[in-house]
């Protein structure tokens, strides 16, 4: 009996994924849980294992093609099964490049539904926040678009096709944009200069979309606190080897995560999110840790961080970071975050002004820990110091609340109880 291979849902808000590459071709044998193909989504790049052992008898999605979640992208058969005719034809032709695979634009008349649906139906219509934002910016009624996704879902490609080709507003905007661009000196844009031009990766495009969306959505404000890590440095030196033997790494970041978790429990509005006109105060504390990759950025989530010890946090972070770089994260490990920590100090930055991860209301930026001359008991001394930056959404979080959160973190880090290591 053949087994369908479907596009997995890598996160609760993910509606589609892009096939980056196939590790197997039609006719190849594959073992259960052996990497079969690689995908890229809004949240993660991941290698997807085969759900069964057998032979690849059909591949339905090309490299570079974006398909809805739960769509069948391949079929695994038993040894001796013959590939389907369509798969044989597909294997015989060259796989189109990502840019070619995505430029299969339907006529606008076929995308726009002839009859507008009721407001209630529009509300019920499934679409991502990004799609709704694009529609709002261009004054396009989602109810008039016939979605190509599952159950008529309007995908990002659907709305962009309408914006780029069919919307009267889009045509007007395109006209004005063309006039403006014709007046721009191409030397100022970089076009025509010597160099190399490459398309943005799927992950890079998703990061760009989310960052621009967040800046447009949240009223970003930042507060910066300087923190002494003298006590933490002494405790790390004493316990670092012990943690390594237990499979963890006692880094400065580990202490910072623990201090943040404790402060989130005391200042719950920082652990909230905004849902329309409602503030959602989360019961769970799930901390996303930004991990820099050679090909982008990913934020795996430490679930129920408030239930973990310092050792448990260090083990969880080490495990998630290693599997993020190996593209082995599961969908539930990159979703459900309630607060995010990013660490630009790992590469020497004094501090950063991080952008909030939607729909969260705050993000913590960690600067580099370095020795500085400071005043200690009315005398000049040397201590390891760092700047911690809290970016917060002023629509929900007031400055006094943000500073209270940071003050609690600062006190915990500077006066850490040795018995809690």
PDB file of N, CA and C in Angstrom, residues 204-239:
ATOM      1  N   UNK A 204      15.055  34.335   3.907  1.00  0.00           N
ATOM      2  CA  UNK A 204      15.389  35.752   3.944  1.00  0.00           C
ATOM      3  C   UNK A 204      14.179  36.618   3.616  1.00  0.00           C
ATOM      4  N   UNK A 205      13.380  36.172   2.642  1.00  0.00           N
ATOM      5  CA  UNK A 205      12.176  36.918   2.288  1.00  0.00           C
ATOM      6  C   UNK A 205      11.179  36.925   3.440  1.00  0.00           C
ATOM      7  N   UNK A 206      11.030  35.766   4.104  1.00  0.00           N
ATOM      8  CA  UNK A 206      10.086  35.681   5.218  1.00  0.00           C
ATOM      9  C   UNK A 206      10.529  36.578   6.370  1.00  0.00           C
ATOM     10  N   UNK A 207      11.831  36.579   6.667  1.00  0.00           N
ATOM     11  CA  UNK A 207      12.350  37.441   7.719  1.00  0.00           C
ATOM     12  C   UNK A 207      12.066  38.911   7.385  1.00  0.00           C
ATOM     13  N   UNK A 208      12.307  39.272   6.128  1.00  0.00           N
ATOM     14  CA  UNK A 208      12.075  40.653   5.711  1.00  0.00           C
ATOM     15  C   UNK A 208      10.609  41.040   5.892  1.00  0.00           C
ATOM     16  N   UNK A 209       9.710  40.152   5.463  1.00  0.00           N
ATOM     17  CA  UNK A 209       8.280  40.442   5.581  1.00  0.00           C
ATOM     18  C   UNK A 209       7.864  40.611   7.038  1.00  0.00           C
ATOM     19  N   UNK A 210       8.343  39.717   7.903  1.00  0.00           N
ATOM     20  CA  UNK A 210       7.939  39.767   9.304  1.00  0.00           C
ATOM     21  C   UNK A 210       8.516  40.982  10.020  1.00  0.00           C
ATOM     22  N   UNK A 211       9.752  41.345   9.687  1.00  0.00           N
ATOM     23  CA  UNK A 211      10.349  42.495  10.351  1.00  0.00           C
ATOM     24  C   UNK A 211       9.647  43.793   9.949  1.00  0.00           C
ATOM     25  N   UNK A 212       9.344  43.945   8.666  1.00  0.00           N
ATOM     26  CA  UNK A 212       8.631  45.142   8.205  1.00  0.00           C
ATOM     27  C   UNK A 212       7.229  45.185   8.815  1.00  0.00           C
ATOM     28  N   UNK A 213       6.565  44.021   8.856  1.00  0.00           N
ATOM     29  CA  UNK A 213       5.228  43.956   9.450  1.00  0.00           C
ATOM     30  C   UNK A 213       5.267  44.358  10.922  1.00  0.00           C
ATOM     31  N   UNK A 214       6.270  43.870  11.656  1.00  0.00           N
ATOM     32  CA  UNK A 214       6.353  44.178  13.078  1.00  0.00           C
ATOM     33  C   UNK A 214       6.593  45.663  13.316  1.00  0.00           C
ATOM     34  N   UNK A 215       7.455  46.273  12.520  1.00  0.00           N
ATOM     35  CA  UNK A 215       7.722  47.706  12.690  1.00  0.00           C
ATOM     36  C   UNK A 215       6.469  48.530  12.402  1.00  0.00           C
ATOM     37  N   UNK A 216       5.654  48.060  11.457  1.00  0.00           N
ATOM     38  CA  UNK A 216       4.429  48.778  11.128  1.00  0.00           C
ATOM     39  C   UNK A 216       3.330  48.529  12.163  1.00  0.00           C
ATOM     40  N   UNK A 217       3.419  47.394  12.860  1.00  0.00           N
ATOM     41  CA  UNK A 217       2.352  46.994  13.769  1.00  0.00           C
ATOM     42  C   UNK A 217       2.541  47.551  15.174  1.00  0.00           C
ATOM     43  N   UNK A 218       3.726  47.361  15.745  1.00  0.00           N
ATOM     44  CA  UNK A 218       3.970  47.704  17.147  1.00  0.00           C
ATOM     45  C   UNK A 218       4.585  49.093  17.299  1.00  0.00           C
ATOM     46  N   UNK A 219       4.236  49.755  18.399  1.00  0.00           N
ATOM     47  CA  UNK A 219       4.867  51.027  18.759  1.00  0.00           C
ATOM     48  C   UNK A 219       6.133  50.702  19.533  1.00  0.00           C
ATOM     49  N   UNK A 220       7.246  50.558  18.811  1.00  0.00           N
ATOM     50  CA  UNK A 220       8.495  50.108  19.418  1.00  0.00           C
ATOM     51  C   UNK A 220       9.138  51.179  20.297  1.00  0.00           C
ATOM     52  N   UNK A 221       9.459  50.793  21.525  1.00  0.00           N
ATOM     53  CA  UNK A 221      10.239  51.627  22.445  1.00  0.00           C
ATOM     54  C   UNK A 221      11.288  50.714  23.075  1.00  0.00           C
ATOM     55  N   UNK A 222      12.462  51.263  23.392  1.00  0.00           N
ATOM     56  CA  UNK A 222      13.531  50.457  23.977  1.00  0.00           C
ATOM     57  C   UNK A 222      14.051  51.107  25.256  1.00  0.00           C
ATOM     58  N   UNK A 223      14.387  50.269  26.218  1.00  0.00           N
ATOM     59  CA  UNK A 223      15.027  50.726  27.446  1.00  0.00           C
ATOM     60  C   UNK A 223      16.284  49.893  27.671  1.00  0.00           C
ATOM     61  N   UNK A 224      17.379  50.550  28.086  1.00  0.00           N
ATOM     62  CA  UNK A 224      18.680  49.878  28.210  1.00  0.00           C
ATOM     63  C   UNK A 224      19.162  49.956  29.656  1.00  0.00           C
ATOM     64  N   UNK A 225      19.552  48.795  30.202  1.00  0.00           N
ATOM     65  CA  UNK A 225      20.100  48.717  31.563  1.00  0.00           C
ATOM     66  C   UNK A 225      21.515  48.150  31.497  1.00  0.00           C
ATOM     67  N   UNK A 226      22.410  48.738  32.295  1.00  0.00           N
ATOM     68  CA  UNK A 226      23.761  48.187  32.417  1.00  0.00           C
ATOM     69  C   UNK A 226      23.784  47.271  33.637  1.00  0.00           C
ATOM     70  N   UNK A 227      24.330  46.071  33.461  1.00  0.00           N
ATOM     71  CA  UNK A 227      24.292  45.047  34.500  1.00  0.00           C
ATOM     72  C   UNK A 227      25.701  44.529  34.765  1.00  0.00           C
ATOM     73  N   UNK A 228      26.036  44.389  36.056  1.00  0.00           N
ATOM     74  CA  UNK A 228      27.309  43.788  36.449  1.00  0.00           C
ATOM     75  C   UNK A 228      27.159  42.266  36.486  1.00  0.00           C
ATOM     76  N   UNK A 229      28.099  41.560  35.862  1.00  0.00           N
ATOM     77  CA  UNK A 229      28.080  40.095  35.838  1.00  0.00           C
ATOM     78  C   UNK A 229      29.215  39.515  36.695  1.00  0.00           C
ATOM     79  N   UNK A 230      29.688  40.301  37.675  1.00  0.00           N
ATOM     80  CA  UNK A 230      30.778  39.827  38.521  1.00  0.00           C
ATOM     81  C   UNK A 230      30.403  38.574  39.297  1.00  0.00           C
ATOM     82  N   UNK A 231      29.227  38.574  39.936  1.00  0.00           N
ATOM     83  CA  UNK A 231      28.789  37.410  40.692  1.00  0.00           C
ATOM     84  C   UNK A 231      28.558  36.209  39.772  1.00  0.00           C
ATOM     85  N   UNK A 232      27.955  36.448  38.611  1.00  0.00           N
ATOM     86  CA  UNK A 232      27.699  35.367  37.654  1.00  0.00           C
ATOM     87  C   UNK A 232      29.014  34.781  37.155  1.00  0.00           C
ATOM     88  N   UNK A 233      29.997  35.630  36.895  1.00  0.00           N
ATOM     89  CA  UNK A 233      31.286  35.145  36.390  1.00  0.00           C
ATOM     90  C   UNK A 233      31.944  34.201  37.392  1.00  0.00           C
ATOM     91  N   UNK A 234      31.856  34.525  38.673  1.00  0.00           N
ATOM     92  CA  UNK A 234      32.450  33.658  39.692  1.00  0.00           C
ATOM     93  C   UNK A 234      31.715  32.313  39.777  1.00  0.00           C
ATOM     94  N   UNK A 235      30.409  32.355  39.706  1.00  0.00           N
ATOM     95  CA  UNK A 235      29.634  31.118  39.767  1.00  0.00           C
ATOM     96  C   UNK A 235      29.865  30.254  38.531  1.00  0.00           C
ATOM     97  N   UNK A 236      29.973  30.878  37.371  1.00  0.00           N
ATOM     98  CA  UNK A 236      30.253  30.120  36.140  1.00  0.00           C
ATOM     99  C   UNK A 236      31.582  29.395  36.241  1.00  0.00           C
ATOM    100  N   UNK A 237      32.592  30.112  36.727  1.00  0.00           N
ATOM    101  CA  UNK A 237      33.927  29.510  36.829  1.00  0.00           C
ATOM    102  C   UNK A 237      33.907  28.292  37.744  1.00  0.00           C
ATOM    103  N   UNK A 238      33.109  28.349  38.795  1.00  0.00           N
ATOM    104  CA  UNK A 238      33.071  27.256  39.762  1.00  0.00           C
ATOM    105  C   UNK A 238      32.256  26.067  39.273  1.00  0.00           C
ATOM    106  N   UNK A 239      31.235  26.307  38.445  1.00  0.00           N
ATOM    107  CA  UNK A 239      30.287  25.244  38.094  1.00  0.00           C
ATOM    108  C   UNK A 239      30.307  24.842  36.616  1.00  0.00           C
TER     109      UNK A 239
END
